[in-house]
XYZ file of C-alpha atoms in Angstrom:
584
model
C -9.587 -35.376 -1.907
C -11.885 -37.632 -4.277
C -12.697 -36.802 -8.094
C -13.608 -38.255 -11.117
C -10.735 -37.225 -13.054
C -8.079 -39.038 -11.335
C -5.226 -37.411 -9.055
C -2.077 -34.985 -9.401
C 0.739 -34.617 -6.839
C 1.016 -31.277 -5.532
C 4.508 -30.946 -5.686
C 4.104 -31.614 -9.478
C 2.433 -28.746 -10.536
C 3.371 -25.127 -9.733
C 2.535 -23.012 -6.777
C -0.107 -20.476 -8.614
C -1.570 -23.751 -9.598
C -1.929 -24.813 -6.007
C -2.789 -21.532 -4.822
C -5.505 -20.931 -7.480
C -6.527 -24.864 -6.446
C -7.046 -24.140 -2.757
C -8.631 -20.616 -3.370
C -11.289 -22.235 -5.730
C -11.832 -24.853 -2.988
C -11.627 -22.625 0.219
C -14.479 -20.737 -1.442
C -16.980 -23.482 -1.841
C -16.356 -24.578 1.486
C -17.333 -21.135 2.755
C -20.849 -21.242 0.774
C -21.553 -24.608 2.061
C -20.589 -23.422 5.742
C -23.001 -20.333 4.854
C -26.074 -22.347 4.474
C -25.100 -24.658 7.885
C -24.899 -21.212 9.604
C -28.321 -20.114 8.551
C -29.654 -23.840 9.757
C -27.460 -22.318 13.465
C -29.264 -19.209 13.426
C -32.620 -20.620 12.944
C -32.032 -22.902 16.193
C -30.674 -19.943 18.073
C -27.349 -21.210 17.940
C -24.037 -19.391 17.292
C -21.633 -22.185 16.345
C -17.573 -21.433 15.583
C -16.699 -23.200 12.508
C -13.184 -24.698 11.754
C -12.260 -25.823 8.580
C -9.500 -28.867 8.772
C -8.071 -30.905 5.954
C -6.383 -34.308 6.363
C -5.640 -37.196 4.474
C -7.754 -39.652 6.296
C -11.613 -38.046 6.978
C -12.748 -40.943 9.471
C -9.407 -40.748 11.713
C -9.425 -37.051 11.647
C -12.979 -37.135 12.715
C -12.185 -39.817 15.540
C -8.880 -37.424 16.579
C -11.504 -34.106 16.850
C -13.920 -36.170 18.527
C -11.450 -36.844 21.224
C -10.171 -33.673 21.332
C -13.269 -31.758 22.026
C -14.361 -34.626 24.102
C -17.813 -35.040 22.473
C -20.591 -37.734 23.306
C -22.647 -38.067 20.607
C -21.467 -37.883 17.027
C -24.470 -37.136 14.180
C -23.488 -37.363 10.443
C -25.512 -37.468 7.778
C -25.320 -40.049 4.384
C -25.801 -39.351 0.910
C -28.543 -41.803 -0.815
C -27.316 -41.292 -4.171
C -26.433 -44.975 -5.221
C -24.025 -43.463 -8.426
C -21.378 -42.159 -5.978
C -21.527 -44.926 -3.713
C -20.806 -47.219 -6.664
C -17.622 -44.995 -7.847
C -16.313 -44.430 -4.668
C -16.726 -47.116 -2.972
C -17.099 -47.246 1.366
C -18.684 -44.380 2.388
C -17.528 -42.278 5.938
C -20.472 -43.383 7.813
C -19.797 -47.108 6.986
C -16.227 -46.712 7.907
C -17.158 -44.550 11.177
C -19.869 -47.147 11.941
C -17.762 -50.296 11.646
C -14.641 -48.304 13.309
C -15.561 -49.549 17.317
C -12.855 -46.859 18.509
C -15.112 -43.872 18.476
C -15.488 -42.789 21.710
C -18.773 -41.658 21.340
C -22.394 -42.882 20.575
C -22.359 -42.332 16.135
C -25.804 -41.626 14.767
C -26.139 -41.648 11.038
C -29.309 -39.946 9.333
C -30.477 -39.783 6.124
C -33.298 -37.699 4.585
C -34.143 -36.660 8.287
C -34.282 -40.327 9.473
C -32.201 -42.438 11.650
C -30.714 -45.079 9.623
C -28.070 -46.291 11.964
C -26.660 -46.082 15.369
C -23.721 -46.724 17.560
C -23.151 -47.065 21.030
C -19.868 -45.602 22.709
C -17.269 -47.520 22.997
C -17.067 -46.610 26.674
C -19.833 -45.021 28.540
C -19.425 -41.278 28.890
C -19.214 -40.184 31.866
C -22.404 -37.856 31.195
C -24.963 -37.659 28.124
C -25.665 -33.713 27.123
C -29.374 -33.544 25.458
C -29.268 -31.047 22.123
C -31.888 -28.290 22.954
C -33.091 -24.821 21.150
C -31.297 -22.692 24.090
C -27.976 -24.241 23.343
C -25.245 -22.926 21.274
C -22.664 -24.915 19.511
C -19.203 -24.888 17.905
C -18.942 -26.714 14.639
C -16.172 -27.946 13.016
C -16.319 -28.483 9.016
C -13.701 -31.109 7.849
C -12.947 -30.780 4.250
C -13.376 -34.159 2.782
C -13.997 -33.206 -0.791
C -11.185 -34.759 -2.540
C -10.354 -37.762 -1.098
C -9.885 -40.559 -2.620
C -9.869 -43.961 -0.122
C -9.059 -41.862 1.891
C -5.874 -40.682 0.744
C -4.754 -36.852 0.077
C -0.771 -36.483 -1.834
C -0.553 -33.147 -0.186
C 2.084 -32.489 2.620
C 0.353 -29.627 4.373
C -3.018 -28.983 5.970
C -4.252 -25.662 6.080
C -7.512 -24.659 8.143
C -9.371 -21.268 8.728
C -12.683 -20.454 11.346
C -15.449 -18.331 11.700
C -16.171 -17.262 15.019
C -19.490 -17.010 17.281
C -19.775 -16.814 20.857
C -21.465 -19.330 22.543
C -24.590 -18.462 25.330
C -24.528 -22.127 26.285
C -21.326 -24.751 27.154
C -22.762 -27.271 28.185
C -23.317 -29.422 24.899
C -21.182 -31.216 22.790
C -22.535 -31.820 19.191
C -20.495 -33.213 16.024
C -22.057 -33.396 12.648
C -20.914 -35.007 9.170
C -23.263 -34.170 6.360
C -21.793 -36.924 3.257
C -24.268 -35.791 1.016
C -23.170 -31.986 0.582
C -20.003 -32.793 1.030
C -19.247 -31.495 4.277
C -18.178 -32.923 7.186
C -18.664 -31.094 10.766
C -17.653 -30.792 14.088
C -18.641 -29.069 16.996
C -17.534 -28.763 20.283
C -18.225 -25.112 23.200
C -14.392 -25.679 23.699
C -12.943 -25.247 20.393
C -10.356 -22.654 20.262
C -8.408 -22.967 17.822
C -9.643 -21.088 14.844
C -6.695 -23.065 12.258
C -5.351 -25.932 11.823
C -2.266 -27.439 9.725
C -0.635 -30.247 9.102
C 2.137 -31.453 7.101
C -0.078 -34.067 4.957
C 0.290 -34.746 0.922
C -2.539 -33.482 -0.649
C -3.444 -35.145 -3.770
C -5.165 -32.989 -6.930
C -7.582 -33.287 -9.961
C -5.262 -33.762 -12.335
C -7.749 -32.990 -15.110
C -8.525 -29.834 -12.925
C -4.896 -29.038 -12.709
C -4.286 -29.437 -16.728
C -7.491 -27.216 -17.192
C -6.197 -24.383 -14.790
C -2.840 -24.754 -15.911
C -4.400 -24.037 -18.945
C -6.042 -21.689 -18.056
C -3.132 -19.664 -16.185
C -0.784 -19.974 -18.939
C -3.900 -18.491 -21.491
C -4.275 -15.938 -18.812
C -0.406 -15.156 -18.958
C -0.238 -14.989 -22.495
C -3.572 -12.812 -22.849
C -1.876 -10.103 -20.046
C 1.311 -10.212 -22.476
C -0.598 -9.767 -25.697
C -2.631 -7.042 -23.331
C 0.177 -5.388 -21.840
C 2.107 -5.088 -25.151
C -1.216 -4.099 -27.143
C -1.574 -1.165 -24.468
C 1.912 -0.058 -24.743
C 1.592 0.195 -28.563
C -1.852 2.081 -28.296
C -0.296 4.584 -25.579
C 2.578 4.837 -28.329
C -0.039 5.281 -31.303
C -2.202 7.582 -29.457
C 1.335 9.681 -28.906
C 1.746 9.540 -31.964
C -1.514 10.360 -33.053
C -1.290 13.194 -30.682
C 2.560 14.489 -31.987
C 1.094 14.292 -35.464
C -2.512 16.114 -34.895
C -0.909 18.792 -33.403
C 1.883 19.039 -36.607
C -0.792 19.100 -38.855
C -2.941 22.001 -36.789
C 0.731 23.952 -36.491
C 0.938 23.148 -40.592
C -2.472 23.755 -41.366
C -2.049 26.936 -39.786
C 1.385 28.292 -41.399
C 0.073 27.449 -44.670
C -3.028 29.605 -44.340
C -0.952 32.324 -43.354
C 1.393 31.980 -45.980
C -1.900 31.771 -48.462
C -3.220 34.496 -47.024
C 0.245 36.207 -47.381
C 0.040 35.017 -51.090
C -3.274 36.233 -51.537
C -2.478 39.038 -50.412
C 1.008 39.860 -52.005
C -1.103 38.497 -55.548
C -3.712 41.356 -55.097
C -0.679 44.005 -54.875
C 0.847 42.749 -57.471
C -2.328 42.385 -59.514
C -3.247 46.333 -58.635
C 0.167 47.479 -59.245
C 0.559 45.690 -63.102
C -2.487 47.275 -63.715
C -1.531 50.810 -62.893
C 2.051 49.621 -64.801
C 0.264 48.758 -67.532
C -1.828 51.546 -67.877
C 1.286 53.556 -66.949
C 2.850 52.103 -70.321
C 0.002 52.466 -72.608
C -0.603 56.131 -72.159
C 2.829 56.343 -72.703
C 3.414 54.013 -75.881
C 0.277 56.169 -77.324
C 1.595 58.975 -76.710
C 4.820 57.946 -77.982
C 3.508 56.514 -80.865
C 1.747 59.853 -81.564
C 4.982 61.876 -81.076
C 6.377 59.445 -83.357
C 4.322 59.667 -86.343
C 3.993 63.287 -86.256
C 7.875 63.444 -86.787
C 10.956 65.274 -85.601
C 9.718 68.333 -87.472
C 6.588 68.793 -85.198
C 8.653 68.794 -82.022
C 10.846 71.722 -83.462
C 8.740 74.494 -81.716
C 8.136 72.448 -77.887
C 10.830 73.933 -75.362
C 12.211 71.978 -72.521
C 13.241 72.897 -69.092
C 16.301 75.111 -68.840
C 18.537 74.701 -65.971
C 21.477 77.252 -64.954
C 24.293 75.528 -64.438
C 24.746 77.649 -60.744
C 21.764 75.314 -59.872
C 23.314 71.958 -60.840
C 26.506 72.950 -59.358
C 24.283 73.501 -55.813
C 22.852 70.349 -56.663
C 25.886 68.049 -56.851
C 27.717 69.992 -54.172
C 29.999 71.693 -56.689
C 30.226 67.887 -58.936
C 32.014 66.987 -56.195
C 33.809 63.376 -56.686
C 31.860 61.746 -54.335
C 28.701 61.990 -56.080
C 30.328 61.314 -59.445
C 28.380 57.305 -60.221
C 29.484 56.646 -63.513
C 31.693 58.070 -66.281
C 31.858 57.068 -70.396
C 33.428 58.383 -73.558
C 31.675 61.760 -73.728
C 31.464 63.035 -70.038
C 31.011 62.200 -66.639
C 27.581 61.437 -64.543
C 26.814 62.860 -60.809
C 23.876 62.241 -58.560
C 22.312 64.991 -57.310
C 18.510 66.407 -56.169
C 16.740 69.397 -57.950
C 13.201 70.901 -56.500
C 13.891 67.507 -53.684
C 13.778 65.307 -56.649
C 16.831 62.532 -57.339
C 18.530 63.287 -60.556
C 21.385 62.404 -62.940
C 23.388 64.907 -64.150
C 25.333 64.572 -67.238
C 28.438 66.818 -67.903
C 29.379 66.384 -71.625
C 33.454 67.116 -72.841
C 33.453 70.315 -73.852
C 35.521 68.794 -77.376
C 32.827 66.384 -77.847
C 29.640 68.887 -77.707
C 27.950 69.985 -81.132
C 27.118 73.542 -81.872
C 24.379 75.263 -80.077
C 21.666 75.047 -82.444
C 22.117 71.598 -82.549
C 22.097 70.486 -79.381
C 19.536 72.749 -78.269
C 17.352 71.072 -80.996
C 18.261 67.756 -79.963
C 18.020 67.950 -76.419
C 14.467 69.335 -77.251
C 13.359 66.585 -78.782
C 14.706 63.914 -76.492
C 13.228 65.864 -73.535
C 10.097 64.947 -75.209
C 10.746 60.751 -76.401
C 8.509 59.437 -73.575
C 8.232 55.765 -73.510
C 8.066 53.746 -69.895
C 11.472 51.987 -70.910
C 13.509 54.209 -72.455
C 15.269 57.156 -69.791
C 13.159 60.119 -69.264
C 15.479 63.657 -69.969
C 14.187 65.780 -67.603
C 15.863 68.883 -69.351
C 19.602 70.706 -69.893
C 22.193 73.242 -69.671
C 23.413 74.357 -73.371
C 25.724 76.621 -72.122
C 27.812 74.436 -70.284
C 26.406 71.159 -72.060
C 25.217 69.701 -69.456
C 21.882 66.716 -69.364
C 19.751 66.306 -66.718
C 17.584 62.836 -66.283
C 15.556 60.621 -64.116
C 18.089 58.963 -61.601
C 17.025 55.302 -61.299
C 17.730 53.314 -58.172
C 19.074 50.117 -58.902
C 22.142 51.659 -61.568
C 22.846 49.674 -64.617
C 22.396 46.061 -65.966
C 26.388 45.799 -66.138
C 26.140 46.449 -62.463
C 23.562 44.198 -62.194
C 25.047 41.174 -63.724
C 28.315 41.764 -62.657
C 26.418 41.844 -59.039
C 28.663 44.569 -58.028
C 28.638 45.529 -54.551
C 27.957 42.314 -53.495
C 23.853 42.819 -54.659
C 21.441 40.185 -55.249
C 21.901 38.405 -58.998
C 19.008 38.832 -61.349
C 16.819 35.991 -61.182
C 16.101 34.350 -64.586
C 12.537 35.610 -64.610
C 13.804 39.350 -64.363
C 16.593 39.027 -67.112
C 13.219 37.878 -69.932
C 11.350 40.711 -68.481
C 14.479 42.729 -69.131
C 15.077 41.011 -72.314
C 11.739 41.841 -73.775
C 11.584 45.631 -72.296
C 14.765 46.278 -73.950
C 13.278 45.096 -77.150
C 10.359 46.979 -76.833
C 12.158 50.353 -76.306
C 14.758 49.777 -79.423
C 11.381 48.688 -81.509
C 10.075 52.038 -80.417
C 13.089 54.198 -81.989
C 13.493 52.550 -84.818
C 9.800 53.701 -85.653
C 10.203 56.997 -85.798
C 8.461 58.641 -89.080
C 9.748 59.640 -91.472
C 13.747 58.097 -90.522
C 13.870 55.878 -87.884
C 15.844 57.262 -84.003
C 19.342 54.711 -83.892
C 20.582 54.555 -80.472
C 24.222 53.239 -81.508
C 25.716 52.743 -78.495
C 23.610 50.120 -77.072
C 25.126 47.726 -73.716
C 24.445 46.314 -71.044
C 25.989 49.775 -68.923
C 23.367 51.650 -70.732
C 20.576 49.960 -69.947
C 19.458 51.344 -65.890
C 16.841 49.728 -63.633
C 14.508 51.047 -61.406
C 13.880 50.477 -57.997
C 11.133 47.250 -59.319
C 14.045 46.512 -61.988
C 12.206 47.983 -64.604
C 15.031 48.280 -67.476
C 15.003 51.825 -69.499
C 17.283 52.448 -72.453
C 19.724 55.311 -71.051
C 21.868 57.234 -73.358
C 19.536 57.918 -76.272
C 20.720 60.364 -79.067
C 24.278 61.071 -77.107
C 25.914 60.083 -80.026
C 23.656 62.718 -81.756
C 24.701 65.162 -79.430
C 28.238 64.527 -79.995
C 27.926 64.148 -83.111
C 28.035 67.198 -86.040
C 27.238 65.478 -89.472
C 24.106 63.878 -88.304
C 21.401 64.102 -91.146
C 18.439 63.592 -90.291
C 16.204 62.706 -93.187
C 18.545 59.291 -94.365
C 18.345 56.167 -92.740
C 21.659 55.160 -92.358
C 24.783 57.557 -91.394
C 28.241 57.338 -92.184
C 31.069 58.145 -89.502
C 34.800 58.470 -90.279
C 35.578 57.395 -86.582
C 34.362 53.909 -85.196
C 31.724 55.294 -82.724
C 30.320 52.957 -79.594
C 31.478 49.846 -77.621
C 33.711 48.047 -79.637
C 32.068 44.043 -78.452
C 28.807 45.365 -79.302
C 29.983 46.958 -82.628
C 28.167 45.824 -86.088
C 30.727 44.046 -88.351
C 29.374 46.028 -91.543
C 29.866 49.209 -89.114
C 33.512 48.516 -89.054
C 34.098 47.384 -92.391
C 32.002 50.290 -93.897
C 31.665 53.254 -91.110
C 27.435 53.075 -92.203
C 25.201 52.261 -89.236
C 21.699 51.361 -89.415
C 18.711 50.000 -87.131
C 20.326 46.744 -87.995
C 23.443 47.507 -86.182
C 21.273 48.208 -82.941
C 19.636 44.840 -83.648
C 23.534 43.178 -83.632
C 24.211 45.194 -79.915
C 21.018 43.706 -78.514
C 21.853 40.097 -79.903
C 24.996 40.675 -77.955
C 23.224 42.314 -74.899
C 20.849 39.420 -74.977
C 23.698 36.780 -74.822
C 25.200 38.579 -71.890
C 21.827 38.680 -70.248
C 21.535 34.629 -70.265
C 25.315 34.084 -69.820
C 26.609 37.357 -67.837
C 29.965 36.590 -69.531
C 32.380 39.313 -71.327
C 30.648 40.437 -74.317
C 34.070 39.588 -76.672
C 33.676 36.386 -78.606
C 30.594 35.618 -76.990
C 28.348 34.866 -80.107
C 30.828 32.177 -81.271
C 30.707 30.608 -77.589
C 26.958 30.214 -77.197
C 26.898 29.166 -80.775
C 29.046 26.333 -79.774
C 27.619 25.457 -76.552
C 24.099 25.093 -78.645
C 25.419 22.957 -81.394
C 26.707 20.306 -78.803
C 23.994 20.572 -76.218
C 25.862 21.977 -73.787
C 23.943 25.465 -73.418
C 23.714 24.654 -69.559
C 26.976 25.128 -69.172
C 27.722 28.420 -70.352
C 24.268 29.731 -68.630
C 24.764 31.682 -65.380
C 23.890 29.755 -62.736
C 23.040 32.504 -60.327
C 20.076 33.580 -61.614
C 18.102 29.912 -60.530
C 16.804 27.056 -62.841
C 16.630 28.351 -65.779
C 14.118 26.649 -68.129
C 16.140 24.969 -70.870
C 13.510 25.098 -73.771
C 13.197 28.773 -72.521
C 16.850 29.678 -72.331
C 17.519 27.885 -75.616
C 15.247 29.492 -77.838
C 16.604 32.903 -76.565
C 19.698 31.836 -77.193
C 18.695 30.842 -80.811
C 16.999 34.309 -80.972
C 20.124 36.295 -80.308
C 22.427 34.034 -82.706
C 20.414 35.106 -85.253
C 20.506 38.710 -84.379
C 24.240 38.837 -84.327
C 25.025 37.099 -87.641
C 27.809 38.931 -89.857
C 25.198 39.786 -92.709
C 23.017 42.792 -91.638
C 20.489 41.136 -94.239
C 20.663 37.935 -92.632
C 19.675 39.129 -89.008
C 15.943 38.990 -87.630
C 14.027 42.056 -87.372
C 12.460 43.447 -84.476
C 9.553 43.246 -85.741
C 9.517 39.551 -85.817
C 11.582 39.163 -82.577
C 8.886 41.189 -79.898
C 6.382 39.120 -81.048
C 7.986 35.676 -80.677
C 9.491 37.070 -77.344
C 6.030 38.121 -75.925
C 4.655 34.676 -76.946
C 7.723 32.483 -75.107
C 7.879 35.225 -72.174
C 4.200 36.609 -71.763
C 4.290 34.042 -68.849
C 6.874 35.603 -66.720
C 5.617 38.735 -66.616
């Protein structure tokens, strides 16, 4: 096979090199055979067409001519002088001047006869080429060779069959022009050829599909990996659309959750706090007007018959709680839950007393201090509000395995507590001392409201209470010892300051929920050497540090040894609603 680019052995290049080679070539062979056809059909004729591929064009012509025993041999020539220059001899030239064709050679060019050879022994009969006839033609590859000379070792051939209506002729064409070369014979049967023949290749035609092949190998590579990384992107794409529709979704439940958990909570402070302000006016109303003014107001009488029914004869079972000046049972009056307070008989006050007491305590409403719902004075018996949740000693203590008090809770309860001792110490004309203030006498509702239990026992228990001084003497140490003012002990006087030294105590155990002894002189420590942290209790969450220490510097200062040098509550709510207004 003859080209311009020089040659390549086959056997030095790879087989999808060769393949692609003879594919590329096989194909323009069957275009040019296309248009010969359509030259057949317009004479009538329905040739067979066999490709063949040799290394020598004129001796494989002279071997098919023998073969199909043809007389008269018509090929054409090509007049362009450019490719006669390059390549040198043409196939007529070396057909014409071979004398061992055994047929007569006719050689055309542009339709005319340009040459002619007789036989080199008279046929035996001379077939005329007519319109009726049909023919088989044979197309010889000879595009490629170069002097004749192919490097391959194989031949390969393929045909395209007609049947013939006439086999009588003989008829052999080679067109040099197109580059075909043809054949025909009525007896060819063979519809491929091969022989073992080197075949020799473009080599610039090789390099370019070599090329080619190994650009088409990398671009599948590049393809194939680019599609498995898009098939994992869009997976991923996919895995993480659907996470955020599955997130998008939870999170506007849980806002509409919050949404709707905020407008409960909204609605219900608003009926609290309504709740509290009728009840601080009305407190503060009851508390200007004076003890004197509540002298004539009765409260509710119970028989003691009806508490016993209610506590199933006080039996021990119902007994939740029991202190220096009775015991306390649970029971239900009218289908209401109550606390029931038996008194000692040795530590009740005379009738007349405690009757006026208990009357005016049954009428000290305030939303944190405990509600007396009324009383037995024969048998010295109180009756209250029974709150859910027990006491903040409980509470702290977590006893019974309950929930700790998150931080946000204890500076609610911090501040209620505040609010309710603020209320009794001003009472007109001599302010209400509670005296026996702790953490077991402060209760919490079922929201953990805190209310001040316990208000005026001490009264009650109590017979040389005056009530027009503001401070009272007491030959016996009366209260909880840890939460006892220092100038109480040294001087048996109490005033509203020594309720202010409890809460400073009550307000360290609130932050630390450690024993009350000592306590001051521990957190005192802890905040001198920045080490607050570790005496806070852990279990009610993160407390906030600049929070937590200027409580703790609140309550130091409310339990100093000097009554004088103590803040007063007065000072303290406010500076606690300002640092806790935003927890509620």
């Amino acid at each position: 096979m003859h080209y311009l680019g020089g040659s390549v052995p086959e056997n030095k290049v790879s087989p999808e090199i060769v393949a692609a080679y003879r594919s590329d070539l096989l194909s323009q062979v069957k275009q040019d055979l296309q248009a010969h056809q359509r030259l057949c059909c317009k004479w009538k004729l329905r040739p067979e067409f066999v490709i063949v591929e040799d290394d020598n064009v004129a001796s494989s012509l002279r071997d098919q001519i023998s073969r199909l025993g043809a007389n008269k041999f018509v090929l054409g020539k090509s007049t362009s002088t450019f490719l006669r220059k390059f390549k040198g001899r043409s196939i007529p030239d070396i057909i014409l001047e071979d004398g061992s064709y055994p047929c007569t050679v006719f050689v055309i060019s542009n339709g005319k006869l340009i040459s002619m050879r007789s036989a080199r022994v008279s046929p035996q009969s001379s077939l005329a080429v007519d319109s009726h006839a049909s023919a088989s033609l044979s197309y010889c590859n000879s595009n490629g060779f170069s002097n004749g000379a192919l490097s391959s070792s194989r031949c390969s051939g393929s045909a395209y069959s007609a049947h013939d209506e006439c086999n009588e002729k003989n008829i052999l064409f080679w067109e040099r022009g197109s580059s075909l070369d043809m054949a025909s014979n009525s007896h060819c049967e063979d519809s491929y050829q091969q022989k073992n023949l080197p075949v020799t290749f473009n080599k610039s035609k090789v390099e370019q599909l070599e090329q080619h092949l190994q650009v088409a190998r990398q671009m599948a590579a590049i393809a194939k990996k680019n599609a498995a990384w898009l098939n994992a992107y869009a997976k991923e794409e996919a895995r993480m659309r659907e996470q955020a529709v599955l997130e998008a979704e939870a999170a506007k439940e849980e806002l509409a959750k919050q949404a709707k958990n905020l407008e409960a909570t909204r609605l219900a402070l608003e009926v609290e706090f309504q709740r509290r302000k009728d009840a601080e006016d009305q407190a503060s109303r009851l508390a200007s007007s004076g003890k004197e003014n509540l002298a004539n107001m009765k409260y509710r009488g119970y028989h003691f018959e009806e508490l016993k029914i209610a506590t199933d004869g006080f039996a021990p079972e119902n007994r939740i709680g029991e202190g220096a000046y009775g015991h306390v049972y649970r029971g239900t009056l009218h289908h209401t839950a109550v606390a029931i307070k038996v008194l000692k008989k040795d530590s009740v006050q005379g009738p007349m007393q405690f009757q006026r007491e208990v009357e005016f305590l049954s009428h000290m409403h305030h939303p944190n201090i405990v509600l007396l719902l009324g009383a037995c004075p024969e048998q010295g018996c109180l009756v209250y509000e029974c709150l859910a949740n027990g006491s903040l000693e409980d509470r702290l203590l977590c006893k019974g395995n309950t929930v700790p008090l998150s931080w946000q809770t204890r500076c609610r309860i911090i501040r209620e507590v505040a609010t309710a001792l603020l209320f009794l110490h001003s009472f007109k004309p001599n302010p209400y001392v509670h005296r026996d203030l702790k953490p077991a006498n402060i209760l919490l509702d079922q929201n953990f409201v805190s209310k001040l239990g316990d208000v005026g026992l001490v009264a009650l228990a109590s017979s040389n209470i005056l009530y027009d001084v503001t401070q009272y003497k007491e030959t016996t140490p009366v209260g909880t010892y840890a939460y006892i003012d220092p100038e109480y002990k040294r001087t048996g006087v109490f005033t509203p300051r020594s309720d202010v030294y409890a809460f400073g105590v009550v307000m360290l155990q609130i932050l630390t929920a450690k024993s009350p002894l000592g306590l001051p002189t521990i957190v005192k420590a802890a905040f001198k050497e920045n080490k607050l942290d570790m005496v806070l209790d852990a279990s009610a969450g993160d407390w906030p540090l600049h929070v937590a220490a200027d409580l703790s510097c609140i309550a130091i200062q409310l339990c100093r040894s000097k009554p004088k040098k103590r803040l007063d509550l007065k000072d303290v709510l406010p500076a606690l609603e300002k640092l806790l207004g935003e927890f509620g």
